[in-house]
Short mmCIF file of C-alpha atoms and ligand atoms in Angstrom, two decimals:
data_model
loop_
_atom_site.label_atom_id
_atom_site.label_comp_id
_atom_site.label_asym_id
_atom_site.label_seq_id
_atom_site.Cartn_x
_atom_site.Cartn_y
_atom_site.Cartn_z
CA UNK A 1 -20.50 -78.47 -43.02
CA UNK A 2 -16.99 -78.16 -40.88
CA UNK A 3 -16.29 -74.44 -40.18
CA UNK A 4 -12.98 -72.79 -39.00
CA UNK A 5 -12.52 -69.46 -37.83
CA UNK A 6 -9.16 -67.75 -37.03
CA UNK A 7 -9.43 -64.86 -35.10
CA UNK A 8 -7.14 -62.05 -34.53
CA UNK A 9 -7.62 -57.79 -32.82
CA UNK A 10 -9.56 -56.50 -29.83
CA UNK A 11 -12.75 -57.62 -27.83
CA UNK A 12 -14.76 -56.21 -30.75
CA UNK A 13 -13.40 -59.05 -33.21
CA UNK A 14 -13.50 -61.57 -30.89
CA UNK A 15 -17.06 -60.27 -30.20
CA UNK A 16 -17.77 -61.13 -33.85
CA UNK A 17 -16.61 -64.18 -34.07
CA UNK A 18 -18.50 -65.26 -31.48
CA UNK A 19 -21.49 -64.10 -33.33
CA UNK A 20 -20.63 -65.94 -36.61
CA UNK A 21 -19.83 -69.26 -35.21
CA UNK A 22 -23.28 -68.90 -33.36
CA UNK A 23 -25.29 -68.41 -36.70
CA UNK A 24 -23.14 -71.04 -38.14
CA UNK A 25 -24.03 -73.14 -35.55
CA UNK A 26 -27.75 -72.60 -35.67
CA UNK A 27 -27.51 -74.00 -39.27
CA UNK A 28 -26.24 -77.34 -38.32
CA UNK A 29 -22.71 -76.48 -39.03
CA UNK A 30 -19.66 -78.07 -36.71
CA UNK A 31 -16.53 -76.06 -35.09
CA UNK A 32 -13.16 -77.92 -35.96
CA UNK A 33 -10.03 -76.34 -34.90
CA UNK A 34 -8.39 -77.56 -37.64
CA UNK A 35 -8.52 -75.20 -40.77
CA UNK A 36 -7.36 -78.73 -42.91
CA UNK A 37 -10.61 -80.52 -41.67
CA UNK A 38 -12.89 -77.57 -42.63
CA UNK A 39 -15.03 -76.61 -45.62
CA UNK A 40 -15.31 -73.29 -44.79
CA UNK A 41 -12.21 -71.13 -43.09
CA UNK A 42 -13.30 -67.43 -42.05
CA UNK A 43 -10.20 -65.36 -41.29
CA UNK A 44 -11.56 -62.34 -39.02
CA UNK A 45 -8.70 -59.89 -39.23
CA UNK A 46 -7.33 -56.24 -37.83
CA UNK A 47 -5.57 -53.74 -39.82
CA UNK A 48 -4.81 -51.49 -36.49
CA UNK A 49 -0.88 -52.76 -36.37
CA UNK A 50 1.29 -53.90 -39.96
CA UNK A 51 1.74 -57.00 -37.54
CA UNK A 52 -1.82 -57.94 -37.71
CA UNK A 53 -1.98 -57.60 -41.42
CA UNK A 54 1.03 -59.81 -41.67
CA UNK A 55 -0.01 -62.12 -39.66
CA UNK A 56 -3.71 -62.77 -41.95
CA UNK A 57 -1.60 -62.53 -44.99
CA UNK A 58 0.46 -65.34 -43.65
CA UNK A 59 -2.62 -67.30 -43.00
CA UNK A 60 -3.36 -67.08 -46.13
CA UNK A 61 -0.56 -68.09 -47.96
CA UNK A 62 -1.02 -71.62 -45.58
CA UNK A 63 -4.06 -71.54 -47.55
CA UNK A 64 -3.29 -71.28 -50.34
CA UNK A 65 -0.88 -74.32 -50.13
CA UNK A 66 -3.96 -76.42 -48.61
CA UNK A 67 -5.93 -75.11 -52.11
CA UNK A 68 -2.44 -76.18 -54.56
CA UNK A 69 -2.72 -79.63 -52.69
CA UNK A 70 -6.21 -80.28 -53.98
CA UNK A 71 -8.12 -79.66 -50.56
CA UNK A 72 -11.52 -78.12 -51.34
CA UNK A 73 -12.81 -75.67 -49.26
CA UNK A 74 -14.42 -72.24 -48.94
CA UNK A 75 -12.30 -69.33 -48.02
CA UNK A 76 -13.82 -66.02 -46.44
CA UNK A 77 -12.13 -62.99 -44.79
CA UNK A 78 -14.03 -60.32 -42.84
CA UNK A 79 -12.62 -57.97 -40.61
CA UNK A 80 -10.74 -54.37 -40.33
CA UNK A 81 -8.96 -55.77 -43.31
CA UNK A 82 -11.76 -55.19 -45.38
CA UNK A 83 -13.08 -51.96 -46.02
CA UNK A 84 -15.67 -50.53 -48.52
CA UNK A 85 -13.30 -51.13 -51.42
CA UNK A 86 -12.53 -54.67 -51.71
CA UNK A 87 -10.79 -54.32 -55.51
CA UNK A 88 -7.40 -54.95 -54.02
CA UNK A 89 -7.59 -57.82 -52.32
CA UNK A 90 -9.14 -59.23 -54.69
CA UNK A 91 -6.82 -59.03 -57.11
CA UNK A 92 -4.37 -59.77 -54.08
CA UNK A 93 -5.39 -62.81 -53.19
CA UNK A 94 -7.84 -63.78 -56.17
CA UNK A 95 -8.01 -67.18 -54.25
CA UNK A 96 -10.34 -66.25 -51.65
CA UNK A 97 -14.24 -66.84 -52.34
CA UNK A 98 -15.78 -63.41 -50.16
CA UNK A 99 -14.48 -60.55 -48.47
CA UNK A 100 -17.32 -59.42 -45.77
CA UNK A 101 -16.21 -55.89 -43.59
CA UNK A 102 -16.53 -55.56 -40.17
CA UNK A 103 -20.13 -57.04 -38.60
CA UNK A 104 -21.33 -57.52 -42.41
CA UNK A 105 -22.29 -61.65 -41.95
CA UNK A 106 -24.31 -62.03 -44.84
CA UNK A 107 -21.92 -62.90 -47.12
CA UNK A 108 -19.89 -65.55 -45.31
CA UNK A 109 -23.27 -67.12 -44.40
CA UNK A 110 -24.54 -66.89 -47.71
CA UNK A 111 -21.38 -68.57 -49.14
CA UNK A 112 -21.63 -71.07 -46.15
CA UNK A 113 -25.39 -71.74 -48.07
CA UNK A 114 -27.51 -70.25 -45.42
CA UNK A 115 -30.36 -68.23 -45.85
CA UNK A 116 -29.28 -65.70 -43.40
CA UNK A 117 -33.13 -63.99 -43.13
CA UNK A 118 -33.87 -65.55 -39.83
CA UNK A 119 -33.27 -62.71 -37.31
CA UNK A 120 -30.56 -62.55 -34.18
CA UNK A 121 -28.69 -64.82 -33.70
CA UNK A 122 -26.60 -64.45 -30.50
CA UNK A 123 -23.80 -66.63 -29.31
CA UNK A 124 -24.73 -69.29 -26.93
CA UNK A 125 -21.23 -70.49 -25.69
CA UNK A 126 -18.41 -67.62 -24.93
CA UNK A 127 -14.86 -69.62 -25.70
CA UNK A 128 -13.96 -72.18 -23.27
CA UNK A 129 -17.14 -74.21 -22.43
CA UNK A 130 -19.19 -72.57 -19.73
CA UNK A 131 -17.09 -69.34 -19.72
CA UNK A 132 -18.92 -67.01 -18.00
CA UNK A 133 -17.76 -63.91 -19.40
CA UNK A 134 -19.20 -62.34 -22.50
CA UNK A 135 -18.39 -59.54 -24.84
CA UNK A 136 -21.59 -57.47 -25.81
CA UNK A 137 -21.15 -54.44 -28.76
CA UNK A 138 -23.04 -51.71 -27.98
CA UNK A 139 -21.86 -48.97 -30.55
CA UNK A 140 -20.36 -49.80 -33.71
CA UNK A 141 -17.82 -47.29 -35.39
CA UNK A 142 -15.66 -44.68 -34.61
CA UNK A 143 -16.21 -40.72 -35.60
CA UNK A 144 -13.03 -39.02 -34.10
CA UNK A 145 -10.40 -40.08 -37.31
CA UNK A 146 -7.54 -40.10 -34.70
CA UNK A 147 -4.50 -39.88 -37.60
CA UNK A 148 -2.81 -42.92 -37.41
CA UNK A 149 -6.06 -45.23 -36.91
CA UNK A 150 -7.74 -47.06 -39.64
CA UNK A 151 -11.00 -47.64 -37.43
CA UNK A 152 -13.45 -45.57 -38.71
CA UNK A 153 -12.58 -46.43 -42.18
CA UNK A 154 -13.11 -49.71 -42.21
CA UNK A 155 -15.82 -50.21 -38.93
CA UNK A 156 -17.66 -46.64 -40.01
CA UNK A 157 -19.67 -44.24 -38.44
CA UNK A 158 -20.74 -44.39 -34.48
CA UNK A 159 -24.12 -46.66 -34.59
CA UNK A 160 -25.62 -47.35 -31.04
CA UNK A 161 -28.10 -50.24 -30.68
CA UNK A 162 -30.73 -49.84 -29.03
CA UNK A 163 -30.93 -50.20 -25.11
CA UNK A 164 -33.92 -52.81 -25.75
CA UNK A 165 -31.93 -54.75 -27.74
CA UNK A 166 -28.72 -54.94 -25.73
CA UNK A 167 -30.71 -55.74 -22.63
CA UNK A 168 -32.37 -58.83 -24.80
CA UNK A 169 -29.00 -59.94 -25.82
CA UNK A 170 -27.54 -59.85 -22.08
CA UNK A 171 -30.79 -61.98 -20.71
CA UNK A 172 -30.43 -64.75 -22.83
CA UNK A 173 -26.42 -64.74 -22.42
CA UNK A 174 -27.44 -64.58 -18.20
CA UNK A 175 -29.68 -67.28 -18.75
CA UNK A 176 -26.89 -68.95 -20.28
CA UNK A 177 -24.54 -69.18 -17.23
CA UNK A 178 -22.79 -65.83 -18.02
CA UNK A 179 -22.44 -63.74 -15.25
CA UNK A 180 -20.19 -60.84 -16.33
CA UNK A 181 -20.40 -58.91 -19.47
CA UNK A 182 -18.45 -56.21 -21.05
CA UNK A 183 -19.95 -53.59 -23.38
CA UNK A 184 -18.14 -52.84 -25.98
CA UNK A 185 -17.01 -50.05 -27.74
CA UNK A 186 -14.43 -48.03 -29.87
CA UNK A 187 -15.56 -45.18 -28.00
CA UNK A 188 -17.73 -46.44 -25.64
CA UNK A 189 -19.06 -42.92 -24.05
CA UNK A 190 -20.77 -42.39 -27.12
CA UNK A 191 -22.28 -44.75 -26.96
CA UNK A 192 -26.78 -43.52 -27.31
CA UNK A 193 -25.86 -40.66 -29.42
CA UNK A 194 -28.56 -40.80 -32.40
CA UNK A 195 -30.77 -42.99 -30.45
CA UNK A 196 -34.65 -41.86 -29.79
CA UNK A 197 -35.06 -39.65 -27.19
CA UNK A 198 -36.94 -40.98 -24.19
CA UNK A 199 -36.75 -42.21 -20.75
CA UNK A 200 -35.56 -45.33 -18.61
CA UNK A 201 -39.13 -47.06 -17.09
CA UNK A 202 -38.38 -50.52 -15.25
CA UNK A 203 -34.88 -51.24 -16.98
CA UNK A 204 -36.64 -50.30 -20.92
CA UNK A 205 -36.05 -47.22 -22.64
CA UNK A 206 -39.61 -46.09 -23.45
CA UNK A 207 -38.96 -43.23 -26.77
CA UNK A 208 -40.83 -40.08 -26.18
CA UNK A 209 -40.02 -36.40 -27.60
CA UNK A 210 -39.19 -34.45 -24.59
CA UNK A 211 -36.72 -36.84 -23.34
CA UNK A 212 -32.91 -37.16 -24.64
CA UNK A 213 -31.17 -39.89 -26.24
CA UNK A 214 -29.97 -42.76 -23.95
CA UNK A 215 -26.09 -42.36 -22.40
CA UNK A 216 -24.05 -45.74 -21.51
CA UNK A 217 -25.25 -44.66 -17.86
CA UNK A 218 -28.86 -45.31 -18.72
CA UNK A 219 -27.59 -48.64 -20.51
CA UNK A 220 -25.59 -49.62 -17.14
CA UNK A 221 -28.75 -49.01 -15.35
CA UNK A 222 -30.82 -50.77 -17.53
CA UNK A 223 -29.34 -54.09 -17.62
CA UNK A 224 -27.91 -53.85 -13.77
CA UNK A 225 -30.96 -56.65 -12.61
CA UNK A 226 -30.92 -59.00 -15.42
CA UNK A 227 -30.82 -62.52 -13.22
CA UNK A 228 -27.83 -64.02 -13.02
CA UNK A 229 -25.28 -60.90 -14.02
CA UNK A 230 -22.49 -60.05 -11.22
CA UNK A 231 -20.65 -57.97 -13.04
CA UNK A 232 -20.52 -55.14 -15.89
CA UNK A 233 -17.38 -54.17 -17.47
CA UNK A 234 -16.57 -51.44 -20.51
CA UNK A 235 -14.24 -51.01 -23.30
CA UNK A 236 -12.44 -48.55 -24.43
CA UNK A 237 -13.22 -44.92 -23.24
CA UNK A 238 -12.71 -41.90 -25.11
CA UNK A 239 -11.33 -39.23 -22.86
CA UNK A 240 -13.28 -36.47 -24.46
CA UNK A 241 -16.84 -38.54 -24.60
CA UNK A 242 -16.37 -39.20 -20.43
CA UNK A 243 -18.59 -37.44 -18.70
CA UNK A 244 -19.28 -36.84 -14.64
CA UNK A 245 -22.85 -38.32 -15.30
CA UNK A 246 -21.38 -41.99 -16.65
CA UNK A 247 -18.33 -41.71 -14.00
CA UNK A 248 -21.34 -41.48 -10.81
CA UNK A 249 -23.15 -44.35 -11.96
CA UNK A 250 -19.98 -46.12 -12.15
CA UNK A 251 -19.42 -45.43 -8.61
CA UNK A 252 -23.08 -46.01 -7.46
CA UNK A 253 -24.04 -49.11 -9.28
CA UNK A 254 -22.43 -52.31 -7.53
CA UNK A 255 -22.28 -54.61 -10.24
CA UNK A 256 -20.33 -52.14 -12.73
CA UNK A 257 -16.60 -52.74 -11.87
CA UNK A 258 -14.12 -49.84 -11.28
CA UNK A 259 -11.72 -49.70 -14.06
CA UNK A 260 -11.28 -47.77 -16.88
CA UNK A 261 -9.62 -48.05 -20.11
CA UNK A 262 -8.59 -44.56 -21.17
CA UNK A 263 -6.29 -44.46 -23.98
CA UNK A 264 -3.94 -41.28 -23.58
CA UNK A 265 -1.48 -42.46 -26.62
CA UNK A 266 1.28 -39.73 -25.62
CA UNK A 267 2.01 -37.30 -22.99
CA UNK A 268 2.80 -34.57 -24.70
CA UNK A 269 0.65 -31.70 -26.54
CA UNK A 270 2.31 -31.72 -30.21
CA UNK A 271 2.23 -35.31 -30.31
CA UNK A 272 -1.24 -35.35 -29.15
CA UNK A 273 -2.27 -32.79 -32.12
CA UNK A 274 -0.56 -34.63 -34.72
CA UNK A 275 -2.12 -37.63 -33.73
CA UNK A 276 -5.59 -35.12 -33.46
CA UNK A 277 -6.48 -36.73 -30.49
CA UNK A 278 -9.42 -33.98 -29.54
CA UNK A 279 -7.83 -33.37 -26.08
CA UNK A 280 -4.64 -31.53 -24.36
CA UNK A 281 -3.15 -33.34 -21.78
CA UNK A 282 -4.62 -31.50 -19.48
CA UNK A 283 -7.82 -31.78 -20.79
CA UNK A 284 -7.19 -35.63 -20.11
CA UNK A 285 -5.59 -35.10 -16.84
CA UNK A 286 -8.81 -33.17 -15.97
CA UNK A 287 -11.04 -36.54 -16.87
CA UNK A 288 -7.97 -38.61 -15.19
CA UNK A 289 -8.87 -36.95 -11.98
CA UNK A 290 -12.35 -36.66 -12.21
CA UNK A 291 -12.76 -40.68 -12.38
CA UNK A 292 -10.00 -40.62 -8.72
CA UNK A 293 -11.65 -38.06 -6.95
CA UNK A 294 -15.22 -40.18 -7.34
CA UNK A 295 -13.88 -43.79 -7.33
CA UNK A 296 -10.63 -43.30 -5.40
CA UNK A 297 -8.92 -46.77 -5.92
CA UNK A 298 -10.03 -47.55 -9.71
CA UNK A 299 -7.98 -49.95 -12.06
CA UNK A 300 -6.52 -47.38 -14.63
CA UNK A 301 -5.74 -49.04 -17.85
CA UNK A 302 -4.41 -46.99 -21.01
CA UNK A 303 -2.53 -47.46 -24.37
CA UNK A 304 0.36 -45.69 -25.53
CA UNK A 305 1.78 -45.24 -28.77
CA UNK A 306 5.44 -44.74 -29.25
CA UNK A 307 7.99 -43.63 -32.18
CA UNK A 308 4.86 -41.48 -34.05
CA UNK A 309 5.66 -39.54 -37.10
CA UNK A 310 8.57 -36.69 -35.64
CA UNK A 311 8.38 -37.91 -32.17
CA UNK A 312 11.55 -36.06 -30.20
CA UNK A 313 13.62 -37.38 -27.72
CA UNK A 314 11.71 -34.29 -25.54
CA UNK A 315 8.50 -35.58 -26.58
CA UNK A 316 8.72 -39.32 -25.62
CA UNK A 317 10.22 -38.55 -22.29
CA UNK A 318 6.69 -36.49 -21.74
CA UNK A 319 5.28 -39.86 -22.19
CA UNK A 320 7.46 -41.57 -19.71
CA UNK A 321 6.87 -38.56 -17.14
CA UNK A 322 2.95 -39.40 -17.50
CA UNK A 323 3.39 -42.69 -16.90
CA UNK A 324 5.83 -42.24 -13.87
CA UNK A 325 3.27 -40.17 -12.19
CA UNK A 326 0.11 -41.34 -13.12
CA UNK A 327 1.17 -45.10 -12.51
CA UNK A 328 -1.24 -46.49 -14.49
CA UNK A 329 -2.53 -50.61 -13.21
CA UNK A 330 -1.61 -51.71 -17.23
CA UNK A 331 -0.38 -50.01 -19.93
CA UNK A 332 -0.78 -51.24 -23.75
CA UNK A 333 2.06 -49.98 -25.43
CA UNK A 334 2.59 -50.49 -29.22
CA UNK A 335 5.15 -49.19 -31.56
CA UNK A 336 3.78 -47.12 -34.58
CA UNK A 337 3.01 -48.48 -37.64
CA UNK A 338 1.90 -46.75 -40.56
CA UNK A 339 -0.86 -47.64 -41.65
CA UNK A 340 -2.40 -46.75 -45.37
CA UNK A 341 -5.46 -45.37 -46.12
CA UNK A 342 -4.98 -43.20 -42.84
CA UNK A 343 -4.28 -39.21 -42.44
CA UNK A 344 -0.87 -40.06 -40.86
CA UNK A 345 0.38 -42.06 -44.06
CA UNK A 346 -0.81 -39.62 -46.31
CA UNK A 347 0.37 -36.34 -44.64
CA UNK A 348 3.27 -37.14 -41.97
CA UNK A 349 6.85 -38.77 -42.58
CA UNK A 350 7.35 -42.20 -40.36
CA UNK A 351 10.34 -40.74 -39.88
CA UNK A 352 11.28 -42.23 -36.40
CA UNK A 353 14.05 -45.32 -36.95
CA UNK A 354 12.92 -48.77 -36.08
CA UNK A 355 15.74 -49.05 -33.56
CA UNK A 356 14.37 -45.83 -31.45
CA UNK A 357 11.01 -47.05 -31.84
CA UNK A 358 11.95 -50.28 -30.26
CA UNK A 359 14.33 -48.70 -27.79
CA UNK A 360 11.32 -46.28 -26.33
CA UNK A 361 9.09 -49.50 -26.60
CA UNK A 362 11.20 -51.57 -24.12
CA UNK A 363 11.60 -48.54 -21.79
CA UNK A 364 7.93 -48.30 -21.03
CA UNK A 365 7.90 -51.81 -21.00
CA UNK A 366 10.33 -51.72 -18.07
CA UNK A 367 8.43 -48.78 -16.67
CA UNK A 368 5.33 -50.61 -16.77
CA UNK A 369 6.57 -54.02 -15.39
CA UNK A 370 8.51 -52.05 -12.13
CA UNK A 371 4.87 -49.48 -11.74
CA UNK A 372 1.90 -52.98 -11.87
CA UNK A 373 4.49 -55.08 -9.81
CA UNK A 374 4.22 -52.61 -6.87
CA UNK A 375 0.86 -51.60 -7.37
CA UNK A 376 0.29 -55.66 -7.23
CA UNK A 377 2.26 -56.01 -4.16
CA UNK A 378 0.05 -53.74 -2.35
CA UNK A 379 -2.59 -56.83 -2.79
CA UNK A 380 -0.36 -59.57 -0.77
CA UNK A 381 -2.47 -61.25 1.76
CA UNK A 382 -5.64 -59.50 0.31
CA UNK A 383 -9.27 -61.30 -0.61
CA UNK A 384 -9.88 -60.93 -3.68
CA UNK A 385 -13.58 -61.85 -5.84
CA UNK A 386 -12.35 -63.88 -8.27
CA UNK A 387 -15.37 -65.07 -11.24
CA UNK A 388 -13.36 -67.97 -12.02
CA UNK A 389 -12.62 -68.66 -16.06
CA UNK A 390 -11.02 -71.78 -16.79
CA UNK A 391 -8.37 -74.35 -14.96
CA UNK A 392 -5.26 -74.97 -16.64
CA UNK A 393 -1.91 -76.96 -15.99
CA UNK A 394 -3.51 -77.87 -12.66
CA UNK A 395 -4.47 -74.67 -11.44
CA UNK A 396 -7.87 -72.20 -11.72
CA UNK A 397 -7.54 -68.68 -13.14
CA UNK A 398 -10.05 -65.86 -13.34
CA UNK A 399 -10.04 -62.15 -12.57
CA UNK A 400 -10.71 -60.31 -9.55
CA UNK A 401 -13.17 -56.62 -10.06
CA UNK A 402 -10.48 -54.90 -11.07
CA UNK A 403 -9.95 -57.02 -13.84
CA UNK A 404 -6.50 -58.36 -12.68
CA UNK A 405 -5.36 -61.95 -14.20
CA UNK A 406 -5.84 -64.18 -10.41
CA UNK A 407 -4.01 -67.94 -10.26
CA UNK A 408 -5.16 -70.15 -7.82
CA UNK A 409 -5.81 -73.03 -5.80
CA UNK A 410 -8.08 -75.04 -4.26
CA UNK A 411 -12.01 -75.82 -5.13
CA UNK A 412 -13.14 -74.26 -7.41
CA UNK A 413 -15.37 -74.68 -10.86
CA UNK A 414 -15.82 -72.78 -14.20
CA UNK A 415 -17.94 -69.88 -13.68
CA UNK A 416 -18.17 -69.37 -9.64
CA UNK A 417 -17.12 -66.36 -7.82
CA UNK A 418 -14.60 -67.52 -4.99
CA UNK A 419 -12.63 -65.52 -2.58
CA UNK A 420 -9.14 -65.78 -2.81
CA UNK A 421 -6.31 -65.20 -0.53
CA UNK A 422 -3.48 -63.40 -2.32
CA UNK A 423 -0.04 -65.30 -1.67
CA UNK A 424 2.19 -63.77 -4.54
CA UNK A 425 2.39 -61.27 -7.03
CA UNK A 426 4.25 -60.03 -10.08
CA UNK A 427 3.66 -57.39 -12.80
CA UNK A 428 1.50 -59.46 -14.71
CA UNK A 429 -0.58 -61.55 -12.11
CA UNK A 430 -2.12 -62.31 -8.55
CA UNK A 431 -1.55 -66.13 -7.09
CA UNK A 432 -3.49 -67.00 -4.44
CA UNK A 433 -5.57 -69.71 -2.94
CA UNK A 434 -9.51 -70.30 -2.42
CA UNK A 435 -10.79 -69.69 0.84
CA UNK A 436 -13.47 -72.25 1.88
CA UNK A 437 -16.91 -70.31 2.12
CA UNK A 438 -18.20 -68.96 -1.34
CA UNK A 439 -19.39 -65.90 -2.07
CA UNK A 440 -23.34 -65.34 -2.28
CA UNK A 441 -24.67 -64.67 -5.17
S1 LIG B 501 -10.90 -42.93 -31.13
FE1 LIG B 501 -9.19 -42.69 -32.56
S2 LIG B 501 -7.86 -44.47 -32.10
FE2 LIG B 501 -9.87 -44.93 -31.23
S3 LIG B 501 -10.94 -46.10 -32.85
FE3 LIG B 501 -11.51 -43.92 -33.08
S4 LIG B 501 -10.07 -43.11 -34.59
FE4 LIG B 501 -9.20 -45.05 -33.83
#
């Protein structure tokens, strides 16, 4: 059987997807990029942004068409699309044979006609062949019910794995070639909460009563000497779940890269309580300073939100202040979008026009591009580690620790770590070229 599946959202989706094709895989079944040579298409979807949704439901429609010109094949959507209540798009889009939710891949293998009993199954290839980056979920979920965010009704509750079987899934991608991984996680500081109590013994959590449940710092520690690993990345922090403990074993453990993702969404209080983020601003500025003053040059990475229900003139340029002074290496910045099912659509007026919306979008786009191009130029005629990804159009890209996008040339192959001069830079990328001697491993 010819599978095909379209994949669109964060690391977490892409995360899945990976997972699926490997079961799929393990039962004899073939990748085809082509959804018109395939007898089963799985469309993994997000529901965070209208523009996600639009974009599946346009998917469909092209399949659809395939159906009304006598092509038969399978059709199965998972995703945030999907949540507990499937009722509506089924009647929808009565076409489609399964709707699975978020990490639920019994169905789709089921309708694929595999007996799905048979245990892990973990991905053995990571994208482009040999990649040597993977993305490893660690906690499921989401518990905070942020207004606007559709998360925890589709993904549900905060569900840790267990430390034993994270580390399991990290050896065998290590003994795979991969030698960077990034745990994963809506709110990855939660990550332990619920687990067994216990203590870390040679890299395995050993349960015990007097102990307490694992933290993502015990996690860190515990997979830091799998063979093979260079580097340990994590996704997305919560500001409130960040604690001093994780932050120090940041700094102290060599293979966990310095950069953090830490959503603010706005810089100013009202917004942030409408939103019900959990925090003031200077509750985050508090956790904002706690990572500089122990890791003094870490990437900063966060995501913004603009145009949310009764944003003021006053109240974005809060936002734009933050950003002017905190200077943030990237900034995600989306429009809002309502999006149904969630507190916001229910109980606050989208009452912000598209035009303003767009208008405070493209300013801290502009902010953003003038902030990461000077931050970048600070790197001209720097060495940077680069684990190198893939070479394209004639040329090798992969990312240095801080998780910047590097171009370069000279030798180089798929999944090395090479030091790179830095020649050029703009807001969105390093260019360099490989010095001769390699790194050691
Ligand atoms: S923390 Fe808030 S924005 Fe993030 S996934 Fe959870 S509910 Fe959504």
């Amino acid at each position: 059987m010819k599978y095909h599946i379209w994949t669109v959202g964060c690391q977490m989706n892409v995360a899945d997807t990976r997972k699926l094709a490997a079961g799929l895989d393990r039962a004899g079944c073939i990748a085809t990029d082509a959804p018109e040579d395939a007898d089963l298409v799985v469309l993994n979807t997000c529901s965070v942004r209208e523009h996600a949704e639009d974009r599946a439901i346009g998917q469909l429609g092209r399949l659809k068409k395939l159906r009304g010109r006598g092509r038969e094949f399978r059709i199965a959507v998972m995703g945030c699309m999907v949540g507990p209540r499937d009722e509506d798009l089924r009647r929808r889009f009565p076409y489609v044979d399964v709707f699975a939710r978020p990490q639920d891949f019994a169905p789709v293998m089921e309708l694929a006609g595999i007996d799905d009993s048979g245990g892990e199954f973990w991905p053995t290839t990571f994208g482009e062949p040999n990649a040597p980056t993977a993305y490893v979920p660690v906690i499921h979920g989401c518990d905070k019910f942020c207004t606007y965010c559709i998360v925890p009704y589709r993904r549900g509750r905060e569900k840790s794995r267990t430390i034993d079987e994270i580390s399991r899934e990290v050896e065998h991608y290590c003994a795979r070639g991969v030698r960077e991984v990034t745990l994963l996680g809506q709110t990855v500081e939660a990550y332990g909460r619920g687990l067994e109590p216990g203590g870390l013994e040679a890299g395995r959590w050993r349960a015990d009563d007097r102990g307490r449940p694992p933290d993502l710092a015990d996690l860190m520690r515990a997979i830091h000497d799998v063979p093979g690993l260079e580097r340990i990345r994590f996704l997305t922090s919560y500001p409130k779940d960040m604690t001093a403990r994780i932050v120090d074993t940041v700094a102290e453990l060599p293979k966990v890269c310095d950069s953090f993702n830490i959503p603010v969404q706005a810089g100013d209080d009202a917004v942030l309580t409408r939103m019900r983020r959990g925090y003031t601003l200077a509750e985050y500025l508090e956790k904002f300073e706690m990572v500089k003053a122990r890791i003094a040059d870490a990437a900063m990475v966060t995501d913004i939100i603009v145009g949310f229900c009764g944003e003021t003139d006053a109240e974005f340029r809060h936002t734009y202040e933050l950003l002017e002074r905190l200077r943030f290496d990237k900034v995600h910045v989306a429009a809002y979008s309502p999006r149904p099912g969630t507190i916001a659509h229910r109980t606050l007026a989208d009452d912000v026009p598209p035009e303003v919306k767009q208008e405070r979008l493209q300013a801290i786009e502009q902010l953003e591009a003038r902030i990461s191009f000077e931050i970048n130029q600070r790197l001209l005629d720097s060495e940077q580690d680069v684990l190198v990804e893939h070479r394209r159009e004639g040329r090798w890209s992969g990312r240095n620790r801080a998780g910047k996008l590097v171009h370069f040339e000279g030798d180089a192959e798929t999944g090395a770590m090479v030091r790179v001069r830095i020649g050029r830079a703009t807001a969105w990328s390093l260019q360099g070229t490989a010095l001769p001697a390699p790194v050691p491993a």
